[in-house]
Short mmCIF file of C-alpha atoms and ligand atoms in Angstrom, two decimals:
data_model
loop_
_atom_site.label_atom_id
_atom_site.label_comp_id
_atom_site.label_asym_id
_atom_site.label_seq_id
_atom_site.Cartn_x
_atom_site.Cartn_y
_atom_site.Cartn_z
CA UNK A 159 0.47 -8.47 -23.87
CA UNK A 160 1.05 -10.90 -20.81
CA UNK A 161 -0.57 -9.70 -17.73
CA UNK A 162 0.44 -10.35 -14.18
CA UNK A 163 -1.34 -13.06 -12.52
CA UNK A 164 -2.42 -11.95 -8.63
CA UNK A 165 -3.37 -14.63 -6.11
CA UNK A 166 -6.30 -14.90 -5.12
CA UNK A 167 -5.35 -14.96 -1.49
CA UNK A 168 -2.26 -13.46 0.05
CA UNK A 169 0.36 -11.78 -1.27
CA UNK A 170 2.91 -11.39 -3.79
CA UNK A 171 6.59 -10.18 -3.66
CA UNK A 172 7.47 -6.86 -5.70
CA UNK A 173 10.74 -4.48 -6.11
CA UNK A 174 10.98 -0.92 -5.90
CA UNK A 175 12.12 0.00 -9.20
CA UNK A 176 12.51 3.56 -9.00
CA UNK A 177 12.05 6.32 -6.40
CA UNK A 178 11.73 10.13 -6.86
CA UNK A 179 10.28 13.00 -4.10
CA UNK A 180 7.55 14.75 -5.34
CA UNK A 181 7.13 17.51 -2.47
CA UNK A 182 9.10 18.24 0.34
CA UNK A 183 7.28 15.77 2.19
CA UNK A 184 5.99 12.81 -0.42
CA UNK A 185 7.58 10.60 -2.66
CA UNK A 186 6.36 8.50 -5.55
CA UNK A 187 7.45 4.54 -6.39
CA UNK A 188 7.11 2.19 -8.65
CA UNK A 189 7.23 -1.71 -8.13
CA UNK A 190 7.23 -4.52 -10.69
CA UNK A 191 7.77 -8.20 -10.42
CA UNK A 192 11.62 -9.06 -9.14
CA UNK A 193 11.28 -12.92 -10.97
CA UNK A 194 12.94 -12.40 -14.33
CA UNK A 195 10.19 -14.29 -16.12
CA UNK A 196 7.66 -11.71 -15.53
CA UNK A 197 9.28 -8.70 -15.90
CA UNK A 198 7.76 -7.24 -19.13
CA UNK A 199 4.05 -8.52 -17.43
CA UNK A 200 1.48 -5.59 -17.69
CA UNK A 201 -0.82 -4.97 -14.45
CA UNK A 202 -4.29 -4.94 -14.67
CA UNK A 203 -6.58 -2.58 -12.43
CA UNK A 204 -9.38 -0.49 -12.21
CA UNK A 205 -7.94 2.92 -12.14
CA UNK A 206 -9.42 4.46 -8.61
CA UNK A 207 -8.48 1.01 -7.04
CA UNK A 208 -5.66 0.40 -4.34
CA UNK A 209 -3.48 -1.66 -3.53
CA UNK A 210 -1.96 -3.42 0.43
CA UNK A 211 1.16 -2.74 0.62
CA UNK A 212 3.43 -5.19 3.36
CA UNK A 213 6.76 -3.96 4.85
CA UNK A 214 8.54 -5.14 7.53
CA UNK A 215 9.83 -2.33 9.57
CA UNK A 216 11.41 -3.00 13.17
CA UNK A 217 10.95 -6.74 12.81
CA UNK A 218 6.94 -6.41 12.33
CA UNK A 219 5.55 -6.92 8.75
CA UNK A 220 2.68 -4.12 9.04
CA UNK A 221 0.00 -3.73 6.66
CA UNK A 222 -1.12 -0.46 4.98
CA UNK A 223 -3.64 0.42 1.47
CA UNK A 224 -2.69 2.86 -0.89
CA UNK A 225 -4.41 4.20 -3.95
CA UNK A 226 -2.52 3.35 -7.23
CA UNK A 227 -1.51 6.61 -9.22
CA UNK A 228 -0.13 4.64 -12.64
CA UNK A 229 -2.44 3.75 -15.35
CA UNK A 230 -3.62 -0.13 -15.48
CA UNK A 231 -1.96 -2.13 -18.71
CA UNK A 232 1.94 -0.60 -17.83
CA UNK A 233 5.01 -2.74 -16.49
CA UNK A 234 5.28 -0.92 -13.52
CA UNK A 235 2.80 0.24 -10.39
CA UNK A 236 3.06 3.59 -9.36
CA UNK A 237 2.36 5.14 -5.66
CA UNK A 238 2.93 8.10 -3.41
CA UNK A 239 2.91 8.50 -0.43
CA UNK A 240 2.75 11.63 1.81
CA UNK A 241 4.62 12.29 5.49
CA UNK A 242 2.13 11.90 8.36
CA UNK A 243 2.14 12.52 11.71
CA UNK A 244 2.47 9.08 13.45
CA UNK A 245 2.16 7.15 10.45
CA UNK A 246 4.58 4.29 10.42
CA UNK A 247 4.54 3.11 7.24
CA UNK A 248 4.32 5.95 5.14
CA UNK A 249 6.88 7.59 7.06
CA UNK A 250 9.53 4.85 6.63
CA UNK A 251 8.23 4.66 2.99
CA UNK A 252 9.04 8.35 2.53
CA UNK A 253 12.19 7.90 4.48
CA UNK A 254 13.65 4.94 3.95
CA UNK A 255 12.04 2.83 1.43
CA UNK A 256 15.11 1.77 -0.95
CA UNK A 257 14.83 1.28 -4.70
CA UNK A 258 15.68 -2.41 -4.98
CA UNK A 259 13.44 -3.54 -1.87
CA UNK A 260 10.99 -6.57 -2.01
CA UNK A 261 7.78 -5.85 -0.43
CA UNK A 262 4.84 -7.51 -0.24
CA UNK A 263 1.36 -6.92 -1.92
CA UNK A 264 -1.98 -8.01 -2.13
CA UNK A 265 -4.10 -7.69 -5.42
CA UNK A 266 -5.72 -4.24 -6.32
CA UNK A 267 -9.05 -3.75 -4.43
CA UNK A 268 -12.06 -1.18 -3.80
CA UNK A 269 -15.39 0.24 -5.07
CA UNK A 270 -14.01 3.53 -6.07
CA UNK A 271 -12.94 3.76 -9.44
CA UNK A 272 -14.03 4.49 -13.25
CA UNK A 273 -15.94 1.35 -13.94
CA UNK A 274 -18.61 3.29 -12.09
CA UNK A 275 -21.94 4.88 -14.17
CA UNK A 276 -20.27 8.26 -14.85
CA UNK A 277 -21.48 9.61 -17.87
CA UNK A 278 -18.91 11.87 -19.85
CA UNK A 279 -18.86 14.80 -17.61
CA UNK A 280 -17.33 14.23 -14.25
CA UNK A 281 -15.53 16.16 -11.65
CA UNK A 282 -11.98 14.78 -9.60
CA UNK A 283 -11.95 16.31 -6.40
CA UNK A 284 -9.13 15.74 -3.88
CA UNK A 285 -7.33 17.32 -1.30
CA UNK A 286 -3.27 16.74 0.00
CA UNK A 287 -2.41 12.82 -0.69
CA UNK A 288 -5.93 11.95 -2.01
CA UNK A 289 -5.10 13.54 -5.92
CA UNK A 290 -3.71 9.64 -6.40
CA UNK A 291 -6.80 7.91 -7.21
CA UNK A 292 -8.50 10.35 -9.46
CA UNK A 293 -4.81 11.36 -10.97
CA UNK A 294 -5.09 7.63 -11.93
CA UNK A 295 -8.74 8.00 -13.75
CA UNK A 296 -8.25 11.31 -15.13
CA UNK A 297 -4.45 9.83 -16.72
CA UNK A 298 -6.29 6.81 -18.04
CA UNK A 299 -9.47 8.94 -19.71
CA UNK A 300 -7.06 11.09 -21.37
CA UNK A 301 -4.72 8.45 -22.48
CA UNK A 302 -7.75 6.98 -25.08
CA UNK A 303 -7.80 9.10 -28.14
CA UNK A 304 -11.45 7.83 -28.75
CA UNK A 305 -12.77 8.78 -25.02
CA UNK A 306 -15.30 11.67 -24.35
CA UNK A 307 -14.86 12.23 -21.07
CA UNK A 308 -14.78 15.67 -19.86
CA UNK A 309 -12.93 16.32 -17.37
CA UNK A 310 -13.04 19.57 -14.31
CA UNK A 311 -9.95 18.46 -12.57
CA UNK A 312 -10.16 20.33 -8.92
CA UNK A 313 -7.83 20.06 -6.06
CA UNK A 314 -6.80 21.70 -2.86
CA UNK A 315 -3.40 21.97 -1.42
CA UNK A 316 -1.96 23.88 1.72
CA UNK A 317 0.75 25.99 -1.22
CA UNK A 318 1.94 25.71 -4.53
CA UNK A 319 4.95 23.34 -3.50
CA UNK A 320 2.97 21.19 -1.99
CA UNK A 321 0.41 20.30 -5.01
CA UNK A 322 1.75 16.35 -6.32
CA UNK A 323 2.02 16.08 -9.70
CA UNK A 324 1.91 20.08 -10.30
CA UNK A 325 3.86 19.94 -13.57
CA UNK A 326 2.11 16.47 -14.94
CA UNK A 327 -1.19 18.53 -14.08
CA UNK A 328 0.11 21.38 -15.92
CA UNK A 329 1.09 19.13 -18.95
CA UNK A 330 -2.27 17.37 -18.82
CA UNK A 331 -4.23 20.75 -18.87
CA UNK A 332 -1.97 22.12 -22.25
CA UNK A 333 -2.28 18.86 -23.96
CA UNK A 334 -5.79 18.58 -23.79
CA UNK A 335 -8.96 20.40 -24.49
CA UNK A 336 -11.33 18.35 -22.38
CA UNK A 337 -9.11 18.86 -19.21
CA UNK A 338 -9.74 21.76 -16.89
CA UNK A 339 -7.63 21.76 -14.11
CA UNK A 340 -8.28 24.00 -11.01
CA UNK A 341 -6.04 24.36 -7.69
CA UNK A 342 -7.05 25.85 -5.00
CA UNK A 343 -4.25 26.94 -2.15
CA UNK A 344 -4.63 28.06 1.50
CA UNK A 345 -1.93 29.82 0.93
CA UNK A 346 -1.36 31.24 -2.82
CA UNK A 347 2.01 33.23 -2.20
CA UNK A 348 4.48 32.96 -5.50
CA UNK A 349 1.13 31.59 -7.79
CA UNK A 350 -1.69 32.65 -9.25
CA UNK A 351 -4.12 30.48 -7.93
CA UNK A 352 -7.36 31.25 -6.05
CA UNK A 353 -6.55 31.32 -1.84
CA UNK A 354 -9.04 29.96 0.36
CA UNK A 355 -11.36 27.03 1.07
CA UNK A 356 -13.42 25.31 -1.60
CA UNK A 357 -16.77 26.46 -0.68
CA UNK A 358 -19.76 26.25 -3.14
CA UNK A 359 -18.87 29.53 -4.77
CA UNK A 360 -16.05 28.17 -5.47
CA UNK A 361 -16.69 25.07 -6.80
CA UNK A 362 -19.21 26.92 -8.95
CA UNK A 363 -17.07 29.16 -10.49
CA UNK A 364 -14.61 26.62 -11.63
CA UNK A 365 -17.04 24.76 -12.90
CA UNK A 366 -20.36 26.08 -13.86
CA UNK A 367 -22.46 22.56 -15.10
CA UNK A 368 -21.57 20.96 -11.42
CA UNK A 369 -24.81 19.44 -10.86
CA UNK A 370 -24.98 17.72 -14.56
CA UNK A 371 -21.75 15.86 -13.74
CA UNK A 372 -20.83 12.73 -11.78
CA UNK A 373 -18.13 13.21 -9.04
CA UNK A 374 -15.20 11.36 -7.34
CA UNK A 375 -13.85 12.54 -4.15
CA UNK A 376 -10.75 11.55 -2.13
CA UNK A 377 -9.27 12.88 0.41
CA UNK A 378 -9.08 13.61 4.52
CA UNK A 379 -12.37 13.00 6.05
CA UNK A 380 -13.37 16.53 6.99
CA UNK A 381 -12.58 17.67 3.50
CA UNK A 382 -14.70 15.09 2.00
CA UNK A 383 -17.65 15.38 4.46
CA UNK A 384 -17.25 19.48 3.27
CA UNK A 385 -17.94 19.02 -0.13
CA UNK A 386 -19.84 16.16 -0.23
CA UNK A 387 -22.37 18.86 1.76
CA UNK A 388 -21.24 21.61 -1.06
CA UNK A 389 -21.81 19.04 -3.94
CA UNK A 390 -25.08 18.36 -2.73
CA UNK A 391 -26.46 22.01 -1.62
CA UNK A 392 -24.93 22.71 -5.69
CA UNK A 393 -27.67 20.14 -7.00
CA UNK A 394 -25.57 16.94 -7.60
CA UNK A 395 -27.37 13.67 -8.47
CA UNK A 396 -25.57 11.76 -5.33
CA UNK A 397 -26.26 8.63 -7.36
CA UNK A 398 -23.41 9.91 -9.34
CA UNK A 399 -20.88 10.49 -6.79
CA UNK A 400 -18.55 8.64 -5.09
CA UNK A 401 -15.87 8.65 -2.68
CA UNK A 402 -12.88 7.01 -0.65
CA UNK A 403 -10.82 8.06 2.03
CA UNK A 404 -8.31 5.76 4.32
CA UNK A 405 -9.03 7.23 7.75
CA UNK A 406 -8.71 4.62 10.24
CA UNK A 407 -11.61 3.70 12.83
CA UNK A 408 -10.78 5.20 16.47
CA UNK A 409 -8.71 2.14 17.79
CA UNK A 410 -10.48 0.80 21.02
CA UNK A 411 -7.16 -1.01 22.19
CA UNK A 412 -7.32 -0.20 25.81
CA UNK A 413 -10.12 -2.00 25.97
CA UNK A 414 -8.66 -5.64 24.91
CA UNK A 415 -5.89 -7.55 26.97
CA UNK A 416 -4.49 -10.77 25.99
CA UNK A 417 -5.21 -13.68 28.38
CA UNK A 418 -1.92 -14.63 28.82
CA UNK A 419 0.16 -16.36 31.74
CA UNK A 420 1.33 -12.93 33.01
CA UNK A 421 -1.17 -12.82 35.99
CA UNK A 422 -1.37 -8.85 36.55
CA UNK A 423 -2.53 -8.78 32.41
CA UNK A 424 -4.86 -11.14 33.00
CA UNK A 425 -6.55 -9.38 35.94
CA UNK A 426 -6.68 -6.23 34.52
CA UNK A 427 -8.57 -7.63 31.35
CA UNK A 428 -10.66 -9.91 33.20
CA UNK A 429 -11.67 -6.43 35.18
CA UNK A 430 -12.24 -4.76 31.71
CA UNK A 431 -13.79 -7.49 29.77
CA UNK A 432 -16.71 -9.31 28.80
CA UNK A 433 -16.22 -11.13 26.10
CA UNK A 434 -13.77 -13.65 24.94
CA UNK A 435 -12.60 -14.21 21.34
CA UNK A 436 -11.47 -17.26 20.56
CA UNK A 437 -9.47 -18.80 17.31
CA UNK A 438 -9.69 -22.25 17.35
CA UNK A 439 -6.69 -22.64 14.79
CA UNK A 440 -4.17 -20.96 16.26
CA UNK A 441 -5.40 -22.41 20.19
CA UNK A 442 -5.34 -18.51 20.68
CA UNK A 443 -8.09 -16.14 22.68
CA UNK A 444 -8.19 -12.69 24.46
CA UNK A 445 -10.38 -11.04 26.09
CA UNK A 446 -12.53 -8.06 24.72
CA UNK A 447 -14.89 -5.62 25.92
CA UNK A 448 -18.42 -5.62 24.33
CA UNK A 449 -18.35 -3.29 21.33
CA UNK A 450 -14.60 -3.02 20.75
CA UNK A 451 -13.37 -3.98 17.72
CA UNK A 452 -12.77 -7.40 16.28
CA UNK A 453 -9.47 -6.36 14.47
CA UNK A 454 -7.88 -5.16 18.02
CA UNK A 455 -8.86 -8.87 19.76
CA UNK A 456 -7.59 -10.88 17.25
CA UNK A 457 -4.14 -8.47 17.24
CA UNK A 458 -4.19 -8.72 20.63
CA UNK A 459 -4.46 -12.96 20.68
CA UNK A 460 -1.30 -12.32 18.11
CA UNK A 461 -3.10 -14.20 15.21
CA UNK A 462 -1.70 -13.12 11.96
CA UNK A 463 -4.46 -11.00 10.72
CA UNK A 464 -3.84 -8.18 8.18
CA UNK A 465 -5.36 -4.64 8.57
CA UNK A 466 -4.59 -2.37 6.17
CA UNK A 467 -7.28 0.47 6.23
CA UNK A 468 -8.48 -0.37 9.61
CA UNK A 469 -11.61 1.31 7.51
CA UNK A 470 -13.96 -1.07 6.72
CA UNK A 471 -12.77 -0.29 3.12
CA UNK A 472 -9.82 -2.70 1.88
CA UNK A 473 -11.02 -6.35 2.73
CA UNK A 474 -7.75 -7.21 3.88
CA UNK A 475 -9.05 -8.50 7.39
CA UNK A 476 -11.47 -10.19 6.59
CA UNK A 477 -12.14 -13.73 8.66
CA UNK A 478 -15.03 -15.45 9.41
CA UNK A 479 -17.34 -15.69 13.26
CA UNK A 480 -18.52 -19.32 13.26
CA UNK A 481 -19.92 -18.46 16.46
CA UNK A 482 -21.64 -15.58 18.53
CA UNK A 483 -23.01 -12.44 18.44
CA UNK A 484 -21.73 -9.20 16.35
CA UNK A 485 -22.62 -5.98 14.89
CA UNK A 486 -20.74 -4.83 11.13
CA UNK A 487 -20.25 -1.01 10.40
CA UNK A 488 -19.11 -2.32 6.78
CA UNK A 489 -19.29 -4.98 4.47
CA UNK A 490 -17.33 -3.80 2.10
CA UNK A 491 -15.74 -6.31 -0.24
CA UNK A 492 -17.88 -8.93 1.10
CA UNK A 493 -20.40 -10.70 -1.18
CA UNK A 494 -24.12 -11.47 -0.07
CA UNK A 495 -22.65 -15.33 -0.04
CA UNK A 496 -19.75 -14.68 2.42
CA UNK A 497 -22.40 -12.09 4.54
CA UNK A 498 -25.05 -14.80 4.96
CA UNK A 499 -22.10 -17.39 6.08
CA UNK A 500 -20.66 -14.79 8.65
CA UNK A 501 -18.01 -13.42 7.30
CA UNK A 502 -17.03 -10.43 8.74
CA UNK A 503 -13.97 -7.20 8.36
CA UNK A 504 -12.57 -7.32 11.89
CA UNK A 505 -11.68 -3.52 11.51
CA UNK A 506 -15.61 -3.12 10.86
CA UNK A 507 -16.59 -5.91 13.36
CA UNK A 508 -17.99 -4.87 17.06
CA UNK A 509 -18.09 -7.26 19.66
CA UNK A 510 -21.45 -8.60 21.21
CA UNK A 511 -20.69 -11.41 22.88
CA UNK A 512 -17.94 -14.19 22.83
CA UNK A 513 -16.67 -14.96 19.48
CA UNK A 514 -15.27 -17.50 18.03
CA UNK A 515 -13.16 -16.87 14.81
CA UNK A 516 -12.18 -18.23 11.97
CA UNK A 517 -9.12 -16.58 9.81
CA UNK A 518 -8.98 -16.66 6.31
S1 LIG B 878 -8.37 -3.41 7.47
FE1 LIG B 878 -9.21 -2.84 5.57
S2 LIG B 878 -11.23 -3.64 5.67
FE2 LIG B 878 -10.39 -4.05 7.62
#
């Protein structure tokens, strides 16, 4: 079996293959190498991981992660993506992404997947767009003959035609013994589901051992901070559980301006700011105000720096302060080496005094 060979920096060029809707508002995709000399390559990846995903809409390549929903060892990548409001990538990906495509992508990434201590009882939670990740573990665990894991399998959804993968699921469930599978819908009309929220009853009644297994969560941030309180209050070990959720940081753009010839600009951020980030390579700099964000200085100096998360989570933005003063809500990604010699996520990166920056 010949395996695809990622870069270690930057990223590589792949095709939509083949795309399908999954609900009224998400779609699923696959990509795979467009050279013809690895076509037939099998990817490798830690099923929980993601992947960045480039596209170039309106001129602008932007930058987004996204869990992987295929199993790791198969010709093809699979990912869906749900409508949001406001969200510019995985709106054009929903409507306009066209099989035949290129788009760019750099290697699988993250902390949350199945090479984690898990034992063989677990629990998949997820709500809306976060079933991809554990779909992906809970695929590959059943896939292996020889594997013991059992799995509860429990997931909430706003109605029954909005649960992804509902007939997979169903599949999944009949094929196998060690698969319990458990949807819960605010709305149950036309199913015979349980209607409501997941509280700790809940949870408990689907799955009566809770606090012997290990648990993966994904999903919107209020959901997750929910039951990670429920999971807890049920008698978890929280050395067994583990979570991910893409929910960017609160942007602080308003308070950054580029230093640039247009005078007015430059007076309003000189009023604003007291710091300035500098990056030395490009002969670029803007000016930031103490505590904002590394990520929105550097975009606003027009550097090419990618931000795919904006969540401290994906290491896509990660660059290096040679000199000055800053705070880090993450270090995700970043080994004790690259901590010690400053490097820094610019998402996860607050300002304390001028900077100056080196990109990757
Ligand atoms: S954009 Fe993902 S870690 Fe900063």
């Amino acid at each position: 079996m010949n395996h695809f060979q990622w870069p270690t920096n930057g990223p590589v060029t792949l095709v939509c293959q083949r795309k399908w809707a999954e609900t009224s508002n998400s779609v699923s995709f696959t990509l795979a190498p467009e050279s013809f000399e690895e076509q037939g390559v099998v990817f490798d990846f830690i099923p929980g991981q993601f992947i960045t995903l480039g596209i170039e809409i309106d001129g602008k390549m932007e930058y987004r992660a996204y869990s992987l929903s295929s199993m790791p060892n198969q010709t093809e990548l699979q990912l869906t993506i749900k409508r949001v409001a406001g969200g510019k990538v995985s709106n054009y990906i929903v409507d306009s992404l066209q099989e035949g495509q290129a788009v760019s992508v750099l290697k699988p990434a993250g902390q949350f997947h199945l090479a984690q201590a898990h034992g063989d009882r677990i629990v998949l939670l997820s709500a809306g767009c976060g079933i991809t990740p554990v779909m992906s573990m809970a695929k590959t665990l059943l896939a292996d003959d020889n594997d013991p894991t059992d799995i509860h399998f429990i997931h909430a959804a706003t109605e029954i035609d909005q649960v992804i993968y509902h007939q997979e699921l169903l599949s999944m469930a009949e094929q196998h013994q060690r698969f319990y599978l458990h949807i819960m819908l605010e709305d149950a009309k036309g199913s015979d589901y349980l209607e409501g929220r997941l509280t700790q009853a809940a949870i408990k009644q689907y799955c009566s051992d809770i606090a012997d297994r290990s648990a993966f969560l994904c999903g919107p941030v209020g959901f997750m901070g929910a039951m990670k309180e429920n999971l807890q209050a049920l008698g978890m070990n929280m050395d067994y559980f583990y979570q991910e959720s893409f929910t960017p940081a609160e942007s602080t753009q308003p308070d950054v301006d580029l230093a640039s010839g247009d005078q007015s600009k430059g007076d309003k951020a000189k009023a604003l700011s007291n710091a300035t980030v500098f990056v030395p390579t490009f002969g670029a700099h803007a000016e930031a105000k103490i505590g904002s964000t590394l990520i929105d200085a550097l975009e606003a100096a027009k550097v090419p720096v990618i931000a795919a998360c904006r969540s401290g989570i994906c290491g896509s933005c990660k660059c290096k302060v040679t000199k000055g003063k800053f705070t880090r809500t993450s270090t995700e990604t970043l080994t004790a080496d690259e901590i010690e010699q400053g490097f820094v996520l610019a998402c996860s990166c607050h300002i304390e005094s001028d900077l100056e920056v080196a990109l990757n």
